[in-house]
Amino acid sequence: MVQEIRDFLSDPELDLLEKTFHPSVRAYKRGEILPIRKSEMHKVFLLLGGTAYLTVEDASGETQILNYFVKGQAIYYSAMIQPNNGHCYVAAKYPCRVASLTMNQIRSFRQTQPSGGISHLPEFIFQSSVASLQQHCHILQQKSTRNKVLSFLHFQSLRQGGPVIMLPIPYSDLADYLAVDRSSLMKEIARMCQEGLIEKHSRLITLLVTTPYF
């Protein structure tokens, strides 16, 4: 089982970052691509609000969601796996506010933080990238749609601090993220509700099993 790794910053930490790096904060509209140039590949992009998707597009124009980022997470291109065919980009699913920081800025910020500040920021950036990759790989390794869903819900329960989970992305996008057909996903979720494994109210899901089935 993949160990839990803290992969998002708290609201007070985000407020401190936004005040410190206000000139580096930019807003993105829904659907707008974060224009990451080659010269910016080593920058870190901290999501202060909104939701963004990492999407891969192959030579034929087909796309797939490789990852999603929510408020408090770090987007670090240098730590991402680049596909052999096609290209990756990050776009705002919902309006985003993003702070783009260089590693020098992050190191300077760490050195000037008083006791209790975000002195762990460099480690967080690495842990956030590793955790996100580990979790998605672990989910995709599950052999059935049910186990993929339960694995995903288990990680969400750790992140959200309990069995009542608000899905961070719509069901259609969740199916893409899990690499399953949307109709198969919805049928499996309906069966899980009937069998008493979960309760579902729109995107609010309560996980009723204490241990994941994987």
CSV table of C-alpha atoms in Angstrom, one decimal:
chain,number,residue,atom,x,y,z
A,1,MET,CA,0.0,0.0,0.0
A,2,VAL,CA,1.3,3.5,-0.9
A,3,GLN,CA,2.0,5.5,2.2
A,4,GLU,CA,0.2,8.7,2.8
A,5,ILE,CA,2.2,11.8,1.8
A,6,ARG,CA,1.1,15.3,2.5
A,7,ASP,CA,0.6,16.8,-0.9
A,8,PHE,CA,-1.2,20.1,-0.3
A,9,LEU,CA,-0.6,23.3,1.6
A,10,SER,CA,-3.1,24.7,4.2
A,11,ASP,CA,-5.1,27.9,3.8
A,12,PRO,CA,-2.8,29.9,6.2
A,13,GLU,CA,0.3,28.7,4.3
A,14,LEU,CA,-1.3,29.7,1.0
A,15,ASP,CA,-2.2,33.2,2.4
A,16,LEU,CA,1.4,33.7,3.5
A,17,LEU,CA,2.7,32.6,0.0
A,18,GLU,CA,0.3,34.9,-1.8
A,19,LYS,CA,1.3,37.9,0.3
A,20,THR,CA,5.0,37.2,-0.1
A,21,PHE,CA,4.9,36.5,-3.9
A,22,HIS,CA,2.0,38.7,-4.9
A,23,PRO,CA,3.7,40.0,-8.1
A,24,SER,CA,4.2,36.4,-9.2
A,25,VAL,CA,0.5,35.5,-8.9
A,26,ARG,CA,-1.5,35.2,-12.1
A,27,ALA,CA,-5.2,34.4,-12.7
A,28,TYR,CA,-6.2,31.9,-15.4
A,29,LYS,CA,-9.7,31.6,-17.0
A,30,ARG,CA,-11.5,28.3,-17.4
A,31,GLY,CA,-9.9,26.4,-20.3
A,32,GLU,CA,-6.8,28.7,-20.4
A,33,ILE,CA,-3.5,26.9,-20.8
A,34,LEU,CA,-0.7,27.7,-18.4
A,35,PRO,CA,1.9,28.9,-20.9
A,36,ILE,CA,5.0,27.1,-19.6
A,37,ARG,CA,8.0,27.9,-21.8
A,38,LYS,CA,11.1,25.8,-21.9
A,39,SER,CA,12.9,28.4,-19.9
A,40,GLU,CA,10.3,28.0,-17.2
A,41,MET,CA,10.4,24.2,-16.9
A,42,HIS,CA,12.3,24.4,-13.6
A,43,LYS,CA,9.8,26.8,-12.1
A,44,VAL,CA,7.3,25.7,-9.5
A,45,PHE,CA,3.6,26.6,-9.9
A,46,LEU,CA,1.6,26.7,-6.7
A,47,LEU,CA,-2.1,26.5,-7.1
A,48,LEU,CA,-3.6,29.2,-4.8
A,49,GLY,CA,-7.2,28.5,-6.0
A,50,GLY,CA,-9.2,26.6,-8.6
A,51,THR,CA,-8.6,23.3,-10.4
A,52,ALA,CA,-6.2,22.5,-13.2
A,53,TYR,CA,-5.6,19.4,-15.3
A,54,LEU,CA,-2.4,17.9,-16.7
A,55,THR,CA,-3.4,16.5,-20.1
A,56,VAL,CA,-1.5,14.6,-22.7
A,57,GLU,CA,-2.3,14.9,-26.4
A,58,ASP,CA,-1.1,12.4,-28.9
A,59,ALA,CA,-0.2,12.9,-32.5
A,60,SER,CA,-3.8,12.1,-33.6
A,61,GLY,CA,-5.3,14.8,-31.2
A,62,GLU,CA,-6.6,12.3,-28.7
A,63,THR,CA,-6.3,13.6,-25.1
A,64,GLN,CA,-6.2,12.0,-21.7
A,65,ILE,CA,-6.1,13.5,-18.2
A,66,LEU,CA,-2.9,12.4,-16.5
A,67,ASN,CA,-3.4,14.3,-13.3
A,68,TYR,CA,-5.4,17.0,-11.7
A,69,PHE,CA,-4.3,19.8,-9.3
A,70,VAL,CA,-6.5,21.5,-6.7
A,71,LYS,CA,-6.0,24.4,-4.3
A,72,GLY,CA,-2.8,23.9,-2.3
A,73,GLN,CA,-0.9,21.6,-4.7
A,74,ALA,CA,2.3,22.2,-6.5
A,75,ILE,CA,2.8,21.8,-10.3
A,76,TYR,CA,6.4,21.0,-11.0
A,77,TYR,CA,7.1,20.2,-14.7
A,78,SER,CA,10.6,18.9,-14.1
A,79,ALA,CA,9.2,16.1,-12.0
A,80,MET,CA,6.6,15.0,-14.5
A,81,ILE,CA,7.0,12.0,-16.8
A,82,GLN,CA,7.0,13.2,-20.4
A,83,PRO,CA,5.3,10.9,-23.0
A,84,ASN,CA,7.3,9.5,-25.9
A,85,ASN,CA,4.5,10.5,-28.4
A,86,GLY,CA,2.6,13.7,-28.0
A,87,HIS,CA,2.9,16.5,-25.5
A,88,CYS,CA,1.6,17.5,-22.1
A,89,TYR,CA,0.1,20.8,-21.0
A,90,VAL,CA,-1.7,22.1,-17.9
A,91,ALA,CA,-5.0,24.0,-18.3
A,92,ALA,CA,-7.5,25.5,-15.9
A,93,LYS,CA,-10.5,23.3,-15.4
A,94,TYR,CA,-12.0,26.0,-13.2
A,95,PRO,CA,-10.6,29.6,-12.8
A,96,CYS,CA,-7.2,29.4,-11.1
A,97,ARG,CA,-4.8,31.6,-9.3
A,98,VAL,CA,-1.2,30.4,-9.7
A,99,ALA,CA,2.0,31.6,-8.1
A,100,SER,CA,5.0,30.8,-10.4
A,101,LEU,CA,8.3,30.7,-8.4
A,102,THR,CA,11.9,29.9,-9.1
A,103,MET,CA,13.9,27.6,-7.0
A,104,ASN,CA,16.0,30.5,-5.9
A,105,GLN,CA,12.9,32.3,-4.7
A,106,ILE,CA,11.8,29.2,-2.8
A,107,ARG,CA,15.2,28.8,-1.1
A,108,SER,CA,15.3,32.5,-0.1
A,109,PHE,CA,11.8,32.2,1.2
A,110,ARG,CA,12.8,29.2,3.3
A,111,GLN,CA,15.8,31.0,4.8
A,112,THR,CA,13.7,34.1,5.9
A,113,GLN,CA,10.8,32.2,7.4
A,114,PRO,CA,10.5,32.5,11.2
A,115,SER,CA,9.8,29.5,13.4
A,116,GLY,CA,6.5,28.0,12.4
A,117,GLY,CA,6.7,29.3,8.8
A,118,ILE,CA,6.7,27.2,5.7
A,119,SER,CA,10.3,26.1,6.1
A,120,HIS,CA,9.3,22.7,4.5
A,121,LEU,CA,8.4,24.2,1.2
A,122,PRO,CA,11.2,22.6,-0.9
A,123,GLU,CA,10.4,19.2,0.6
A,124,PHE,CA,6.7,19.7,0.1
A,125,ILE,CA,7.2,20.4,-3.6
A,126,PHE,CA,9.1,17.1,-4.1
A,127,GLN,CA,6.7,15.2,-1.9
A,128,SER,CA,3.7,16.6,-3.7
A,129,SER,CA,5.0,15.5,-7.1
A,130,VAL,CA,6.0,12.1,-5.8
A,131,ALA,CA,2.7,11.5,-4.0
A,132,SER,CA,0.6,12.5,-7.0
A,133,LEU,CA,2.5,10.2,-9.3
A,134,GLN,CA,2.5,7.3,-6.8
A,135,GLN,CA,-1.3,7.6,-6.2
A,136,HIS,CA,-2.2,7.7,-9.8
A,137,CYS,CA,0.1,4.7,-10.7
A,138,HIS,CA,-1.3,2.7,-7.8
A,139,ILE,CA,-4.9,3.4,-8.9
A,140,LEU,CA,-4.2,2.5,-12.6
A,141,GLN,CA,-2.6,-0.8,-11.5
A,142,GLN,CA,-5.9,-2.0,-10.1
A,143,LYS,CA,-7.4,-4.7,-12.3
A,144,SER,CA,-11.1,-3.8,-12.0
A,145,THR,CA,-13.2,-0.6,-12.2
A,146,ARG,CA,-14.4,-1.2,-8.7
A,147,ASN,CA,-10.9,-1.4,-7.2
A,148,LYS,CA,-9.9,1.7,-9.1
A,149,VAL,CA,-12.8,3.6,-7.7
A,150,LEU,CA,-12.2,2.3,-4.1
A,151,SER,CA,-8.5,3.1,-4.4
A,152,PHE,CA,-9.3,6.6,-5.6
A,153,LEU,CA,-11.9,7.1,-2.8
A,154,HIS,CA,-9.4,5.8,-0.2
A,155,PHE,CA,-6.8,8.4,-1.2
A,156,GLN,CA,-9.5,11.1,-1.2
A,157,SER,CA,-10.5,10.1,2.3
A,158,LEU,CA,-6.9,10.6,3.5
A,159,ARG,CA,-6.7,14.0,1.8
A,160,GLN,CA,-10.1,15.2,2.9
A,161,GLY,CA,-9.8,13.9,6.5
A,162,GLY,CA,-12.7,11.4,6.6
A,163,PRO,CA,-15.1,9.1,4.8
A,164,VAL,CA,-17.3,11.9,3.5
A,165,ILE,CA,-15.7,12.9,0.2
A,166,MET,CA,-16.5,15.7,-2.3
A,167,LEU,CA,-15.2,14.5,-5.6
A,168,PRO,CA,-12.7,17.1,-6.8
A,169,ILE,CA,-13.5,16.5,-10.5
A,170,PRO,CA,-16.7,15.7,-12.5
A,171,TYR,CA,-17.6,12.0,-13.1
A,172,SER,CA,-16.8,12.3,-16.8
A,173,ASP,CA,-13.3,13.5,-16.0
A,174,LEU,CA,-12.9,11.0,-13.3
A,175,ALA,CA,-13.5,8.2,-15.8
A,176,ASP,CA,-10.8,9.6,-18.0
A,177,TYR,CA,-8.4,9.9,-15.0
A,178,LEU,CA,-9.2,6.3,-14.0
A,179,ALA,CA,-8.8,5.1,-17.6
A,180,VAL,CA,-12.3,3.5,-17.7
A,181,ASP,CA,-15.4,4.1,-19.8
A,182,ARG,CA,-17.8,6.7,-18.2
A,183,SER,CA,-20.9,4.4,-18.5
A,184,SER,CA,-18.9,1.5,-16.9
A,185,LEU,CA,-17.9,3.9,-14.1
A,186,MET,CA,-21.4,5.0,-13.4
A,187,LYS,CA,-22.8,1.5,-13.5
A,188,GLU,CA,-20.1,0.3,-11.1
A,189,ILE,CA,-20.8,3.2,-8.7
A,190,ALA,CA,-24.5,2.3,-8.8
A,191,ARG,CA,-23.7,-1.3,-7.9
A,192,MET,CA,-21.5,-0.1,-5.1
A,193,CYS,CA,-24.3,1.9,-3.7
A,194,GLN,CA,-26.7,-1.1,-3.9
A,195,GLU,CA,-24.2,-3.3,-2.1
A,196,GLY,CA,-23.7,-0.8,0.7
A,197,LEU,CA,-20.1,0.1,-0.1
A,198,ILE,CA,-20.7,3.8,-0.6
A,199,GLU,CA,-23.5,6.4,-0.5
A,200,LYS,CA,-23.8,8.9,-3.3
A,201,HIS,CA,-25.5,12.3,-3.5
A,202,SER,CA,-24.4,14.0,-6.7
A,203,ARG,CA,-20.6,14.4,-6.3
A,204,LEU,CA,-20.7,13.9,-2.5
A,205,ILE,CA,-19.8,10.3,-1.7
A,206,THR,CA,-19.6,8.6,1.7
A,207,LEU,CA,-17.1,5.7,1.9
A,208,LEU,CA,-18.8,3.0,4.0
A,209,VAL,CA,-15.9,0.4,4.0
A,210,THR,CA,-13.1,0.9,6.4
A,211,THR,CA,-10.5,-0.9,4.3
A,212,PRO,CA,-10.0,-0.7,0.6
A,213,TYR,CA,-10.6,-3.8,-1.6
A,214,PHE,CA,-7.1,-3.9,-3.1
